[in-house]
Amino acid sequence: MDFKEYPDREMLALSLADRLASQLGQHLRNSETATLCVPGGTSPIQVFETLSGTDLDWDRVTVFLGDERWVDGEHKRSNGRLLRRYLLKDKAAAANYIDLYTGDPLPDDALGKLGESLAPHLPITVALLGMGNDMHTASLFPGSDRLTEALASDAPPLLPIRSEGAEEPRITLTRPVLSKAFHIHVLIMGPEKREALERAQKLDPAEAPIRAFLDQATVHWAE
C-alpha cells in the first residue's frame, strides 16, 4: 500500500484528479479505450468536479460506478445522480456512461444485461474506491448477505447485495473485477477514516472488505 497524505482536501482533490487523468491518458496512448470506475457518496465530489474539466479523449473513456443503490436515477440516494451532476459534465460529458440501475424491479433481474454491458470494458483501467467508517467499500459491507460470495476469487463481476440497516437493495462490483484494475486508488478523509484504515490493515476482508484491495492500492488522505 502506498499512503499519500495531503495538507488539505483541496490539494488532495487537485492531485488525485490529475493522477487519474494521467493514468487514463497514458492508457489511451496504447489502447483504443479506457475504463474509469468510481465510488458514490459525497467524498469524491471535489475530485469529480476537477476531473470533469480535464483535457482527455473522454469519448474513448467508459465510466461506471463501483456500486449503486437500487433506486431511480433521480432519487436523492442515487449514486448515479451525483455522478451525472458532478463528473459527467463539461469535457467529461463526452464519456460513455454505463448506468448500473436498469429500472428492473430488483438488481437480481439486471445481472445478465449489466454483465454484457460491462464485459467489453474490462479489465478496469483506473478504479477509485471509497471507504466507510465500517471499512466497507463499494457495497461490500461487513455482514452483508452475499459478502463471502462477492469476495471469492471466482465471483461473478456483479452481485446484488443486501445489508442490515441499508434502506434498499444494492448492486456491487465484486472483488475479482475491482482487484484486477490496472490502477487502484482509495480516497478517504478525516481522522475517523484514517483510524478505520489502520484497523482494516490488521483484519481479514470478511471483517474489513477494503482490506482486499489495500496491498495494490494508493491511499489518498487529508484531514
GROMACS .gro file of C-alpha atoms in nm:
model
  223
    1MET     CA    1   0.000   0.000   0.000
    2ASP     CA    2   0.120   0.346  -0.093
    3PHE     CA    3  -0.015   0.607   0.152
    4LYS     CA    4  -0.028   0.972   0.044
    5GLU     CA    5  -0.115   1.245   0.293
    6TYR     CA    6  -0.217   1.593   0.177
    7PRO     CA    7  -0.216   1.925   0.364
    8ASP     CA    8  -0.585   1.983   0.288
    9ARG     CA    9  -0.879   1.841   0.094
   10GLU     CA   10  -0.844   2.085  -0.194
   11MET     CA   11  -0.487   1.975  -0.259
   12LEU     CA   12  -0.597   1.612  -0.238
   13ALA     CA   13  -0.871   1.669  -0.496
   14LEU     CA   14  -0.643   1.851  -0.738
   15SER     CA   15  -0.361   1.598  -0.708
   16LEU     CA   16  -0.584   1.291  -0.727
   17ALA     CA   17  -0.781   1.422  -1.027
   18ASP     CA   18  -0.452   1.488  -1.204
   19ARG     CA   19  -0.329   1.137  -1.121
   20LEU     CA   20  -0.647   0.973  -1.250
   21ALA     CA   21  -0.640   1.176  -1.571
   22SER     CA   22  -0.272   1.098  -1.624
   23GLN     CA   23  -0.325   0.724  -1.587
   24LEU     CA   24  -0.626   0.728  -1.819
   25GLY     CA   25  -0.435   0.936  -2.073
   26GLN     CA   26  -0.132   0.705  -2.060
   27HIS     CA   27  -0.356   0.405  -2.121
   28LEU     CA   28  -0.524   0.577  -2.417
   29ARG     CA   29  -0.185   0.626  -2.581
   30ASN     CA   30  -0.159   0.250  -2.617
   31SER     CA   31  -0.524   0.141  -2.630
   32GLU     CA   32  -0.837   0.248  -2.812
   33THR     CA   33  -1.040   0.286  -2.493
   34ALA     CA   34  -1.005   0.319  -2.116
   35THR     CA   35  -1.234   0.248  -1.823
   36LEU     CA   36  -1.286   0.451  -1.506
   37CYS     CA   37  -1.472   0.302  -1.209
   38VAL     CA   38  -1.571   0.547  -0.936
   39PRO     CA   39  -1.746   0.546  -0.597
   40GLY     CA   40  -2.068   0.713  -0.494
   41GLY     CA   41  -2.115   0.934  -0.191
   42THR     CA   42  -2.009   1.292  -0.133
   43SER     CA   43  -1.637   1.242  -0.059
   44PRO     CA   44  -1.526   1.237  -0.426
   45ILE     CA   45  -1.734   1.537  -0.540
   46GLN     CA   46  -1.440   1.779  -0.547
   47VAL     CA   47  -1.230   1.522  -0.733
   48PHE     CA   48  -1.511   1.474  -0.986
   49GLU     CA   49  -1.554   1.846  -1.045
   50THR     CA   50  -1.182   1.889  -1.109
   51LEU     CA   51  -1.163   1.581  -1.330
   52SER     CA   52  -1.466   1.684  -1.538
   53GLY     CA   53  -1.275   1.981  -1.683
   54THR     CA   54  -0.960   1.786  -1.767
   55ASP     CA   55  -0.838   1.764  -2.125
   56LEU     CA   56  -0.876   1.397  -2.212
   57ASP     CA   57  -1.021   1.198  -2.500
   58TRP     CA   58  -1.335   1.146  -2.295
   59ASP     CA   59  -1.523   0.995  -2.589
   60ARG     CA   60  -1.286   0.698  -2.556
   61VAL     CA   61  -1.344   0.660  -2.180
   62THR     CA   62  -1.619   0.446  -2.027
   63VAL     CA   63  -1.731   0.541  -1.676
   64PHE     CA   64  -1.932   0.335  -1.430
   65LEU     CA   65  -1.987   0.315  -1.056
   66GLY     CA   66  -1.849   0.051  -0.824
   67ASP     CA   67  -2.195   0.007  -0.676
   68GLU     CA   68  -2.542   0.152  -0.686
   69ARG     CA   69  -2.847   0.170  -0.464
   70TRP     CA   70  -3.148   0.021  -0.639
   71VAL     CA   71  -3.338   0.349  -0.671
   72ASP     CA   72  -3.443   0.562  -0.966
   73GLY     CA   73  -3.168   0.778  -1.115
   74GLU     CA   74  -3.331   1.098  -0.992
   75HIS     CA   75  -3.373   0.971  -0.636
   76LYS     CA   76  -3.176   1.168  -0.376
   77ARG     CA   77  -2.994   0.848  -0.272
   78SER     CA   78  -2.886   0.757  -0.626
   79ASN     CA   79  -2.510   0.744  -0.675
   80GLY     CA   80  -2.570   0.794  -1.047
   81ARG     CA   81  -2.744   1.123  -0.977
   82LEU     CA   82  -2.432   1.255  -0.803
   83LEU     CA   83  -2.211   1.127  -1.083
   84ARG     CA   84  -2.415   1.298  -1.353
   85ARG     CA   85  -2.419   1.621  -1.156
   86TYR     CA   86  -2.050   1.643  -1.068
   87LEU     CA   87  -1.845   1.429  -1.310
   88LEU     CA   88  -2.034   1.373  -1.634
   89LYS     CA   89  -2.037   1.739  -1.733
   90ASP     CA   90  -1.809   1.987  -1.908
   91LYS     CA   91  -1.543   1.793  -2.103
   92ALA     CA   92  -1.629   1.464  -1.929
   93ALA     CA   93  -1.984   1.483  -2.066
   94ALA     CA   94  -1.845   1.308  -2.374
   95ALA     CA   95  -1.765   0.991  -2.175
   96ASN     CA   96  -1.959   0.670  -2.228
   97TYR     CA   97  -2.156   0.607  -1.908
   98ILE     CA   98  -2.290   0.265  -1.806
   99ASP     CA   99  -2.567   0.309  -1.551
  100LEU     CA  100  -2.585   0.022  -1.303
  101TYR     CA  101  -2.952   0.098  -1.234
  102THR     CA  102  -3.158  -0.053  -1.513
  103GLY     CA  103  -3.511   0.011  -1.391
  104ASP     CA  104  -3.575  -0.359  -1.332
  105PRO     CA  105  -3.779  -0.439  -1.020
  106LEU     CA  106  -3.475  -0.590  -0.842
  107PRO     CA  107  -3.100  -0.581  -0.903
  108ASP     CA  108  -3.111  -0.960  -0.936
  109ASP     CA  109  -3.311  -0.914  -1.258
  110ALA     CA  110  -3.042  -0.695  -1.416
  111LEU     CA  111  -2.732  -0.913  -1.374
  112GLY     CA  112  -2.735  -1.061  -1.723
  113LYS     CA  113  -2.773  -0.739  -1.917
  114LEU     CA  114  -2.532  -0.546  -1.695
  115GLY     CA  115  -2.271  -0.820  -1.721
  116GLU     CA  116  -2.294  -0.799  -2.100
  117SER     CA  117  -2.263  -0.421  -2.091
  118LEU     CA  118  -1.955  -0.426  -1.869
  119ALA     CA  119  -1.767  -0.717  -2.026
  120PRO     CA  120  -1.616  -0.524  -2.322
  121HIS     CA  121  -1.478  -0.262  -2.083
  122LEU     CA  122  -1.287  -0.496  -1.853
  123PRO     CA  123  -1.033  -0.503  -1.705
  124ILE     CA  124  -1.085  -0.164  -1.542
  125THR     CA  125  -0.811   0.087  -1.623
  126VAL     CA  126  -0.848   0.303  -1.313
  127ALA     CA  127  -1.059   0.219  -1.007
  128LEU     CA  128  -1.125   0.484  -0.746
  129LEU     CA  129  -1.266   0.336  -0.426
  130GLY     CA  130  -1.411   0.494  -0.117
  131MET     CA  131  -1.431   0.350   0.233
  132GLY     CA  132  -1.682   0.387   0.515
  133ASN     CA  133  -1.604   0.403   0.884
  134ASP     CA  134  -1.717   0.037   0.898
  135MET     CA  135  -1.440  -0.044   0.645
  136HIS     CA  136  -1.678  -0.127   0.361
  137THR     CA  137  -1.603  -0.034   0.002
  138ALA     CA  138  -1.841  -0.034  -0.294
  139SER     CA  139  -2.139  -0.220  -0.143
  140LEU     CA  140  -1.918  -0.484   0.016
  141PHE     CA  141  -2.039  -0.434   0.372
  142PRO     CA  142  -1.928  -0.640   0.671
  143GLY     CA  143  -2.213  -0.879   0.746
  144SER     CA  144  -2.394  -0.833   0.415
  145ASP     CA  145  -2.582  -1.132   0.283
  146ARG     CA  146  -2.351  -1.225  -0.008
  147LEU     CA  147  -2.020  -1.085   0.109
  148THR     CA  148  -1.841  -1.422   0.113
  149GLU     CA  149  -1.955  -1.485  -0.243
  150ALA     CA  150  -1.856  -1.133  -0.354
  151LEU     CA  151  -1.505  -1.170  -0.208
  152ALA     CA  152  -1.441  -1.511  -0.363
  153SER     CA  153  -1.179  -1.539  -0.637
  154ASP     CA  154  -1.440  -1.687  -0.873
  155ALA     CA  155  -1.713  -1.431  -0.801
  156PRO     CA  156  -1.911  -1.302  -1.099
  157PRO     CA  157  -1.842  -0.938  -1.193
  158LEU     CA  158  -2.161  -0.811  -1.027
  159LEU     CA  159  -2.380  -0.924  -0.742
  160PRO     CA  160  -2.700  -0.798  -0.584
  161ILE     CA  161  -2.633  -0.746  -0.215
  162ARG     CA  162  -2.836  -0.661   0.090
  163SER     CA  163  -2.715  -0.541   0.425
  164GLU     CA  164  -2.882  -0.491   0.759
  165GLY     CA  165  -2.951  -0.123   0.803
  166ALA     CA  166  -2.939  -0.043   0.431
  167GLU     CA  167  -3.255   0.126   0.310
  168GLU     CA  168  -3.269  -0.055  -0.022
  169PRO     CA  169  -3.105  -0.345  -0.208
  170ARG     CA  170  -2.787  -0.264  -0.398
  171ILE     CA  171  -2.577  -0.394  -0.681
  172THR     CA  172  -2.200  -0.405  -0.648
  173LEU     CA  173  -1.890  -0.492  -0.841
  174THR     CA  174  -1.708  -0.780  -0.677
  175ARG     CA  175  -1.354  -0.839  -0.558
  176PRO     CA  176  -1.213  -1.002  -0.874
  177VAL     CA  177  -1.326  -0.722  -1.105
  178LEU     CA  178  -1.210  -0.441  -0.877
  179SER     CA  179  -0.881  -0.604  -0.780
  180LYS     CA  180  -0.785  -0.664  -1.145
  181ALA     CA  181  -0.791  -0.292  -1.223
  182PHE     CA  182  -0.459  -0.168  -1.360
  183HIS     CA  183  -0.458   0.117  -1.107
  184ILE     CA  184  -0.642   0.124  -0.772
  185HIS     CA  185  -0.687   0.436  -0.562
  186VAL     CA  186  -0.865   0.473  -0.228
  187LEU     CA  187  -0.999   0.813  -0.122
  188ILE     CA  188  -1.054   0.880   0.248
  189MET     CA  189  -1.086   1.197   0.452
  190GLY     CA  190  -1.090   1.280   0.821
  191PRO     CA  191  -0.940   1.120   1.132
  192GLU     CA  192  -1.211   0.855   1.174
  193LYS     CA  193  -1.144   0.707   0.834
  194ARG     CA  194  -0.770   0.710   0.888
  195GLU     CA  195  -0.825   0.515   1.209
  196ALA     CA  196  -1.057   0.276   1.022
  197LEU     CA  197  -0.789   0.225   0.756
  198GLU     CA  198  -0.533   0.139   1.023
  199ARG     CA  199  -0.775  -0.113   1.176
  200ALA     CA  200  -0.852  -0.265   0.836
  201GLN     CA  201  -0.487  -0.341   0.769
  202LYS     CA  202  -0.490  -0.587   1.061
  203LEU     CA  203  -0.817  -0.761   0.972
  204ASP     CA  204  -0.945  -1.016   0.725
  205PRO     CA  205  -1.151  -0.890   0.427
  206ALA     CA  206  -1.454  -1.069   0.572
  207GLU     CA  207  -1.439  -0.821   0.861
  208ALA     CA  208  -1.295  -0.527   0.668
  209PRO     CA  209  -1.376  -0.561   0.295
  210ILE     CA  210  -1.148  -0.271   0.196
  211ARG     CA  211  -0.857  -0.491   0.308
  212ALA     CA  212  -0.899  -0.699  -0.008
  213PHE     CA  213  -0.766  -0.408  -0.216
  214LEU     CA  214  -0.513  -0.230   0.003
  215ASP     CA  215  -0.200  -0.419  -0.100
  216GLN     CA  216  -0.236  -0.292  -0.458
  217ALA     CA  217  -0.376   0.050  -0.376
  218THR     CA  218  -0.259   0.406  -0.341
  219VAL     CA  219  -0.449   0.558  -0.049
  220HIS     CA  220  -0.512   0.934  -0.058
  221TRP     CA  221  -0.593   1.103   0.275
  222ALA     CA  222  -0.645   1.453   0.406
  223GLU     CA  223  -0.776   1.577   0.737
   0.00000   0.00000   0.00000
